[in-house]
Short mmCIF file of C-alpha atoms in Angstrom, two decimals:
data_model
loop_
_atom_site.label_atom_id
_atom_site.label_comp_id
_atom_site.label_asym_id
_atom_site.label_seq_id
_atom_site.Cartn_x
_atom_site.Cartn_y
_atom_site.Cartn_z
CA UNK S 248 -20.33 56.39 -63.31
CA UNK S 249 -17.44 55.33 -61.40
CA UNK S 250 -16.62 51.56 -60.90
CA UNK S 251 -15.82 50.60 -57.17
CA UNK S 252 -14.10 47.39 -56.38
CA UNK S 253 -14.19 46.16 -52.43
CA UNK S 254 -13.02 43.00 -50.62
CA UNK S 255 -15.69 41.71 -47.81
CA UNK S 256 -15.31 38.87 -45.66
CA UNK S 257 -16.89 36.21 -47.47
CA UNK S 258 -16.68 33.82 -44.25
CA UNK S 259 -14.99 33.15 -40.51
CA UNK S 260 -11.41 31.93 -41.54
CA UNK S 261 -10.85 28.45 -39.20
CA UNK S 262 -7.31 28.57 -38.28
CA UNK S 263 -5.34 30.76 -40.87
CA UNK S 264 -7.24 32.65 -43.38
CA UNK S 265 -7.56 31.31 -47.04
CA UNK S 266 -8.75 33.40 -50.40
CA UNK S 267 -11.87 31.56 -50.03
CA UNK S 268 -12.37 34.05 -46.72
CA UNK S 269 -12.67 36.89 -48.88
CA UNK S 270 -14.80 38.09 -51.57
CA UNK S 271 -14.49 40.37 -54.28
CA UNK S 272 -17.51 42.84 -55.40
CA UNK S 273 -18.02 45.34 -58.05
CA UNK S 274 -20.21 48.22 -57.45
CA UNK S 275 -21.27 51.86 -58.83
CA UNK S 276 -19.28 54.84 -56.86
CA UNK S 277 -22.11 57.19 -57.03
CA UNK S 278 -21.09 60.89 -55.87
CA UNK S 279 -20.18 62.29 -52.77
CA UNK S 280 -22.72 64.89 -51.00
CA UNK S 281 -22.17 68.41 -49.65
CA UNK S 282 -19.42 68.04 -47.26
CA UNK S 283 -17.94 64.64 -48.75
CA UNK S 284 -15.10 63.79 -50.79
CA UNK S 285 -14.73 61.02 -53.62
CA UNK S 286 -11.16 59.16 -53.26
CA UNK S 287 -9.20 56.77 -55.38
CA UNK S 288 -7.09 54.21 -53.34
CA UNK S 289 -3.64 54.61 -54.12
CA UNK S 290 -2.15 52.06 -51.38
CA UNK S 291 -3.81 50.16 -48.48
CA UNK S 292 -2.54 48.02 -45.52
CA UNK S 293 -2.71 45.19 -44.61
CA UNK S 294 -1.78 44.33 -40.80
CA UNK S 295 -2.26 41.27 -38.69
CA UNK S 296 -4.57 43.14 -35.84
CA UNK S 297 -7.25 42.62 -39.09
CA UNK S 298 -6.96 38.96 -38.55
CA UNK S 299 -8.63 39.78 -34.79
CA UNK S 300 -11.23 41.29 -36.30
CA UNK S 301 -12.29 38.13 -38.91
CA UNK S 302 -13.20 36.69 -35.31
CA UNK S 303 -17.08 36.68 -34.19
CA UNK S 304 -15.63 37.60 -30.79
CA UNK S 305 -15.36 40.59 -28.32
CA UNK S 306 -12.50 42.60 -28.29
CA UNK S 307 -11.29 46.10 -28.50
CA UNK S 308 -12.88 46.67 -31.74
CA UNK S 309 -15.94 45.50 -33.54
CA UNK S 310 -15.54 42.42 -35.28
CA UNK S 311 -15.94 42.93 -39.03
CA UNK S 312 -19.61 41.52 -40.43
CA UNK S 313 -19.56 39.12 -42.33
CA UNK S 314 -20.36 40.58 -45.69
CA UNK S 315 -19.19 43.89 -45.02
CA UNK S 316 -15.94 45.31 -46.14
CA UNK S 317 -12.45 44.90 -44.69
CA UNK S 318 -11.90 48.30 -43.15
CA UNK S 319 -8.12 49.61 -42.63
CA UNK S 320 -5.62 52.31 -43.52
CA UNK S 321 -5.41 53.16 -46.91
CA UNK S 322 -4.17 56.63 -49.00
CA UNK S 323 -5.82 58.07 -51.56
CA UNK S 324 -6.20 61.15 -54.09
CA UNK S 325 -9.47 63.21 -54.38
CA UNK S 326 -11.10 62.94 -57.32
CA UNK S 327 -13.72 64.99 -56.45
CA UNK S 328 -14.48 67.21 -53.58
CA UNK S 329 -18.13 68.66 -52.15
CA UNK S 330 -15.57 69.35 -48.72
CA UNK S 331 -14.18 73.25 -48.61
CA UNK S 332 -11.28 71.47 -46.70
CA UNK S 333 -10.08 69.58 -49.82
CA UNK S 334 -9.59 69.49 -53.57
CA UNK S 335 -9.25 67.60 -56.50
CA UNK S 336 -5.55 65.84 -56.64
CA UNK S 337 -5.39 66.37 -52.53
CA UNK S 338 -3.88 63.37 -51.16
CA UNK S 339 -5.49 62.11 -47.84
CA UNK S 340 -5.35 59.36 -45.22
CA UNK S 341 -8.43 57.46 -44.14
CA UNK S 342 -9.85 53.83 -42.77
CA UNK S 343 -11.72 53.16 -45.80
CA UNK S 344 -9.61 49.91 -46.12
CA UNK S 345 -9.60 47.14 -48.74
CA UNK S 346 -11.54 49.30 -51.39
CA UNK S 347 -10.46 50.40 -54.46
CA UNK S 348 -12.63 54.26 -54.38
CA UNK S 349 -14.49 54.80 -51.21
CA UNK S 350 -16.81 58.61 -50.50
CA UNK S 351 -15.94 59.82 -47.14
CA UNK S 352 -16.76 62.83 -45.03
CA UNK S 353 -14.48 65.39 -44.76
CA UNK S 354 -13.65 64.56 -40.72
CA UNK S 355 -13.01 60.90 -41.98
CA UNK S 356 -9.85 61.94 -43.94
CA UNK S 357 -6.42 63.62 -43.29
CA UNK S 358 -4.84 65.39 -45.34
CA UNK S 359 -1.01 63.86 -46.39
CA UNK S 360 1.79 65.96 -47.42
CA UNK S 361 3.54 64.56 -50.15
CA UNK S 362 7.02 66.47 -49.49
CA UNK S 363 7.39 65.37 -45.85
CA UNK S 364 8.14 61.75 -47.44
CA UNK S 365 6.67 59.46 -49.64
CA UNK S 366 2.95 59.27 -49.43
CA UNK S 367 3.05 55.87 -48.32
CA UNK S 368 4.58 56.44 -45.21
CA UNK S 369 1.61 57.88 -43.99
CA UNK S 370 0.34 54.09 -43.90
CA UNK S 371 3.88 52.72 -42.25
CA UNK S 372 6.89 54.49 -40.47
CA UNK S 373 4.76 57.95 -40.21
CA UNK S 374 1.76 56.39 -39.67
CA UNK S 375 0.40 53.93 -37.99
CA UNK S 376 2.54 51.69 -37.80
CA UNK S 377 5.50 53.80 -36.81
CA UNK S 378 3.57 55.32 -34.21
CA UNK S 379 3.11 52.00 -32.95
CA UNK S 380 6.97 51.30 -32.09
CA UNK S 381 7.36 55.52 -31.28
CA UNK S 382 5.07 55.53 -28.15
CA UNK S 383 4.95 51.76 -27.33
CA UNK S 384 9.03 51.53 -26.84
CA UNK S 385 9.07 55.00 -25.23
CA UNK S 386 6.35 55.53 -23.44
CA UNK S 387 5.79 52.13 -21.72
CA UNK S 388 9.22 50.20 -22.18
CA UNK S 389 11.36 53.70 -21.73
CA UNK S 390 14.82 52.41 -22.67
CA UNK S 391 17.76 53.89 -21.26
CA UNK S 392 21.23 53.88 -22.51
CA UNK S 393 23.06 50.73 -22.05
CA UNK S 394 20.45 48.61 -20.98
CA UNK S 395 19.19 45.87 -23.53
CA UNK S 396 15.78 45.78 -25.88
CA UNK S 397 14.58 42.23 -26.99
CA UNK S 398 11.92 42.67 -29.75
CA UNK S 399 10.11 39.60 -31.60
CA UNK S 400 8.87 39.79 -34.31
CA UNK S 401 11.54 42.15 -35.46
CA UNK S 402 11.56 41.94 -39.01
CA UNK S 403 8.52 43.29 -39.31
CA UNK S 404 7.10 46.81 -39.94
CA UNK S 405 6.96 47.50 -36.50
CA UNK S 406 9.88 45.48 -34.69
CA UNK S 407 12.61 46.88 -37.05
CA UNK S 408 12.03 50.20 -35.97
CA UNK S 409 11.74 49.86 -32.60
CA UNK S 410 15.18 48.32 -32.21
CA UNK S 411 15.97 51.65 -34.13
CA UNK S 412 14.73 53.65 -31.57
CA UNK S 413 16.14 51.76 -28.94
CA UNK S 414 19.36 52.20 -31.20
CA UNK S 415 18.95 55.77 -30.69
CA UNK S 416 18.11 56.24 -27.58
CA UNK S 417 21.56 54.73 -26.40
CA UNK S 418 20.37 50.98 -25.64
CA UNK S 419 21.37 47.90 -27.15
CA UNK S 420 18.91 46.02 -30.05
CA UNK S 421 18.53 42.36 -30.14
CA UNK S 422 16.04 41.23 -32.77
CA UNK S 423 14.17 37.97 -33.19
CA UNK S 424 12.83 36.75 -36.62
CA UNK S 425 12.32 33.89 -38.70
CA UNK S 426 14.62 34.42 -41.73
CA UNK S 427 18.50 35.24 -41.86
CA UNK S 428 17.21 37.63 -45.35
CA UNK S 429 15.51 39.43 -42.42
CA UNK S 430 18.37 38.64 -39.58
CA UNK S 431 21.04 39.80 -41.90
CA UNK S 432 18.98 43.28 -42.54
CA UNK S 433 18.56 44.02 -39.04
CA UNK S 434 22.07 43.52 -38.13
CA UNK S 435 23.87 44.68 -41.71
CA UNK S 436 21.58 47.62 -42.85
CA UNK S 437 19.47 48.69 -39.33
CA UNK S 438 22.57 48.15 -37.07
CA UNK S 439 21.13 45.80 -34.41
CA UNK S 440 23.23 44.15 -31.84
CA UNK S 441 22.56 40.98 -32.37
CA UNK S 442 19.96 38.72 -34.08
CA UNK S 443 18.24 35.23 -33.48
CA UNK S 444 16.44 33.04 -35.62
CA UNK S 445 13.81 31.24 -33.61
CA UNK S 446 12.95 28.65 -36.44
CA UNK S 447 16.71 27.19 -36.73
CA UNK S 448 18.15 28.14 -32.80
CA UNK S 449 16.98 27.31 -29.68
CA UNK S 450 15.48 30.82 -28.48
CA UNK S 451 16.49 30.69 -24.98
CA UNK S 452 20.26 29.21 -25.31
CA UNK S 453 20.94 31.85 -28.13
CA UNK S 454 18.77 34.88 -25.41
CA UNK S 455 21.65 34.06 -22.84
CA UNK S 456 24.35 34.66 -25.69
CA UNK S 457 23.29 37.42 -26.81
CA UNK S 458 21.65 38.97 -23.74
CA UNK S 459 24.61 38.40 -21.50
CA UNK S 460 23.25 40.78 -19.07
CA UNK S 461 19.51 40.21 -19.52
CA UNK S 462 16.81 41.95 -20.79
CA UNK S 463 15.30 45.05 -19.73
CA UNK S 464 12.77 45.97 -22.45
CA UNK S 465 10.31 43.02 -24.17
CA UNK S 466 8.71 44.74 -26.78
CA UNK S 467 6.23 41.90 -27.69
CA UNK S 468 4.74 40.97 -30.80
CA UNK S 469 4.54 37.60 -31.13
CA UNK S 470 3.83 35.87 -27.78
CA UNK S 471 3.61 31.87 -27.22
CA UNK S 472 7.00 30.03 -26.44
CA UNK S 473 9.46 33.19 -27.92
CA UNK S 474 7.59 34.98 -25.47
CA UNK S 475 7.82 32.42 -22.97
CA UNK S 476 11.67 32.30 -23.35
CA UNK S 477 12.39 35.84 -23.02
CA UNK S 478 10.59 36.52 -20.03
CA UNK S 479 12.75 33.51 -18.13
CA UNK S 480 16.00 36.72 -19.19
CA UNK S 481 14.40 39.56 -17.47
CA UNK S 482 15.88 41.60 -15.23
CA UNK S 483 14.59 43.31 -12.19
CA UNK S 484 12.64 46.11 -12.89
CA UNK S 485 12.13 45.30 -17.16
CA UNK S 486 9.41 46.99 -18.82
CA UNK S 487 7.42 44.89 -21.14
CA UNK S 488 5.45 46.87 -24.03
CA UNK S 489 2.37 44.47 -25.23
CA UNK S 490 1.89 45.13 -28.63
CA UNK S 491 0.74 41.91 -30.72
CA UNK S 492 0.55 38.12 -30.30
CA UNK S 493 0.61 37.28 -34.07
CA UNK S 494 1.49 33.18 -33.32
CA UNK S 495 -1.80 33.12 -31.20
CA UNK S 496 -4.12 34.87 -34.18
CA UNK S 497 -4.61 31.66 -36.03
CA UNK S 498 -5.02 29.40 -33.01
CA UNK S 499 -8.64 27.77 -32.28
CA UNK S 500 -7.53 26.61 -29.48
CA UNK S 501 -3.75 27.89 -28.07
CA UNK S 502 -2.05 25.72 -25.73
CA UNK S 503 -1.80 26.94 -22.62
CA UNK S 504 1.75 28.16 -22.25
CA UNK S 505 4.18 28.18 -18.62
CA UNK S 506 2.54 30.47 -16.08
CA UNK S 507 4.73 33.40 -15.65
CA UNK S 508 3.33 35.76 -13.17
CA UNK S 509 5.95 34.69 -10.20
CA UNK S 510 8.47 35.13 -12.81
CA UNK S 511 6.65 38.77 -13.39
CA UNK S 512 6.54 38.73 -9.32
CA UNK S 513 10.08 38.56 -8.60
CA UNK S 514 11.84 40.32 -11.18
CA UNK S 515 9.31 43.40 -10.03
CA UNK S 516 8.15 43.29 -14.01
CA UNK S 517 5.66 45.85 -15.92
CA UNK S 518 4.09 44.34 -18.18
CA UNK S 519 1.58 46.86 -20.57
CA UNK S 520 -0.47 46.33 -23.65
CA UNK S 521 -1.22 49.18 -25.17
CA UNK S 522 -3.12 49.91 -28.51
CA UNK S 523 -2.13 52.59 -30.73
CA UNK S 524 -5.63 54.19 -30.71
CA UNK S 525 -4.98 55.43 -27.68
CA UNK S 526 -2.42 58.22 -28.17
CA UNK S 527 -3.77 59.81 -31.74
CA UNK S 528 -3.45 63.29 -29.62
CA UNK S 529 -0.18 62.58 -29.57
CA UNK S 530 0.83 61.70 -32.97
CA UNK S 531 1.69 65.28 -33.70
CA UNK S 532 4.54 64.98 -31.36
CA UNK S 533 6.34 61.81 -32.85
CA UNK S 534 5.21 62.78 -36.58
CA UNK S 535 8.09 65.29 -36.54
CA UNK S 536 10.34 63.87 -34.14
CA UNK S 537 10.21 60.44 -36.64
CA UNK S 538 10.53 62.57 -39.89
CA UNK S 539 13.55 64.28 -38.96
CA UNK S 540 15.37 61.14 -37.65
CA UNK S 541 14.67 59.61 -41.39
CA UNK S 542 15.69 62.75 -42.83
CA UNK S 543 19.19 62.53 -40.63
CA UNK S 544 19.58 58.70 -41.85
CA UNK S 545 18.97 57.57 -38.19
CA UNK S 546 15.89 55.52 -38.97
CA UNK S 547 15.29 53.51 -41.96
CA UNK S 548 12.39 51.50 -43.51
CA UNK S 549 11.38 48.84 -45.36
CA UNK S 550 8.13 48.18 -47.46
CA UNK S 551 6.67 45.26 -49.36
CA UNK S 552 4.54 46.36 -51.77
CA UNK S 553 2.35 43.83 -53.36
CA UNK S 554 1.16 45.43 -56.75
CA UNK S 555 -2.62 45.21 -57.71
CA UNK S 556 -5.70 45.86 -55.99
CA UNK S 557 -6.71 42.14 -56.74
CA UNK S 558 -3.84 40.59 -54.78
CA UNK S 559 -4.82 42.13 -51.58
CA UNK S 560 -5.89 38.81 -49.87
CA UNK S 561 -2.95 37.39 -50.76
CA UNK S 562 -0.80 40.41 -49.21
CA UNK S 563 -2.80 39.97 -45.82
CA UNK S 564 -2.41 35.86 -45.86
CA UNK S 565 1.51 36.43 -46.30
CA UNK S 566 1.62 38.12 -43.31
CA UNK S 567 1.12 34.79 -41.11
CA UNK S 568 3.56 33.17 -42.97
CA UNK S 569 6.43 35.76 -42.64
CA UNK S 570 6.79 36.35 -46.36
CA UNK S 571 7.31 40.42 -45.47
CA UNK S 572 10.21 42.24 -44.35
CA UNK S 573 9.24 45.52 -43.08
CA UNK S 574 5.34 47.01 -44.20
CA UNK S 575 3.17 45.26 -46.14
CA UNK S 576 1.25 47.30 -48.32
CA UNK S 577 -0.44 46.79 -51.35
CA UNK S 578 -0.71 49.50 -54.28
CA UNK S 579 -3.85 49.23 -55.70
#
């Protein structure tokens, strides 16, 4: 019989999450059932919405049980198929998460092609995470060409391909991160317009240097007092995609930050937050659209990969402490 390794929550993490939080068990496979299909993890995410769901608290998704695994995007290969969909060696896409074999029904997979890109992908720039940046930058912030896009948060999977797209799309790209490793990426290898580092420059001098004109697009990952400071740059009419609040996730208790609903007021402001979730019927519009910029060198990536299946705690804990530039992932 097959051995199955899984990570469950072991406990509530108090403030930012520790090994102790998590919990690694050792159980038999078994075999998958008429309709089913066995899979062996070949990568898995980790992403800092799963810090959310450690929480015993309503939100848009179920809070994970304590006890129960850590459920998230992972690839796989079949090893063994009961599904007419799928067959042995088939490479597929699932939520199975922080597991190192997982049996799934057929409709709880999808299937990855391994010569659009590599199959990783299907976990960051053509998956979730890419979607992410494709529809929240376009869809809610709609750049146009010359106008400027602030994104926080920037040297992350998501951030440094929205200031990409933005790139493309004809408008200017000013990142924010916490590193000049990841500042001089952004501006050297991803072509952004200009770069600040909110842990050694005073965000909101170095937003009026670089945003001489303001800022029309916020795409917002990080909230608290970078968020606070961009918002004081916006011009009339800026768009403001609301995609994460990563300095708020290990909070108890956040400080209550400037209010900034006049400010939204007067400069006639949309603010949006959005969840990817919400346009999966629409992935199979930006899937090729995002394939064939990478294939024309417009849009590049960048992926951590933390090797063994073992280290996976530790890949999701760096997260909080910016140790990633560009997708964390681990390969199991």
């Amino acid at each position: 019989m097959t051995q199955k390794q899984k990570f469950v929550l072991a406990s509530r993490p108090k403030g930012a999450p520790t090994p102790e939080n998590f919990e690694l068990k050792t159980e038999e496979l078994g075999s998958p059932s008429e309709g089913e299909i066995a899979v062996e993890t070949l990568y898995l995410s980790v992403d800092p919405y799963m810090r959310g769901r450690m929480k015993d608290a309503k939100s848009y998704s179920k809070p994970f049980e304590i006890g129960g695994v850590i459920t998230g995007g992972s690839v796989g290969r079949v090893i063994e198929s009961r599904h007419e969909r799928y067959k042995e060696g088939d490479i597929v896409l699932g939520g199975w998460g922080w597991q190192t074999h997982a049996i799934l029904k057929g409709e709880e997979a999808n299937p990855v092609d391994p010569d659009l890109a590599p199959i990783q992908t299907a976990l960051g720039v053509l998956g979730m995470t890419g979607m992410t940046a494709y529809f929240g930058l376009l869809d809610i912030g709609q750049p146009k060409p010359g106008e400027t896009v602030v994104v926080s948060g920037a040297g992350g999977a998501v951030g440094m391909i929205v200031g990409q797209i933005a790139k493309i799309k004809g408008a200017r790209a000013v990142g924010i991160s916490g590193s000049e490793e990841k500042n001089r990426y952004l501006l050297e290898e991803l072509g952004f317009d200009a770069v600040i580092n909110y842990k050694t420059e005073n965000v909101k001098e170095a937003l009026e240097k670089a945003c001489p004109d303001g800022v029309d697009v916020y795409f917002d990952n990080v909230g608290g007092t970078i968020s606070d400071a961009v918002l004081e740059q916006l011009n009339p009419n800026a768009r403001i995609p609301l995609c994460g609040q990563i300095s708020l996730y290990n909070e108890e208790n956040p400080e209550p930050g400037p209010r900034f609903l006049p400010l939204l007021l007067t400069r006639t402001a949309l603010v949006k937050g959005f969840l990817v979730g919400q346009y999966a019927e629409r992935y199979g519009e930006a899937v090729p659209e995002m394939a064939k910029w990478l294939q024309e060198g417009k849009l590049k990536y960048r992926e951590n990969i933390i090797e063994g299946f073992e280290r996976t705690p530790e890949a999701f804990i760096g997260l909080f402490s910016g140790e990633n530039l560009g997708k964390q992932l681990v390969k199991a």
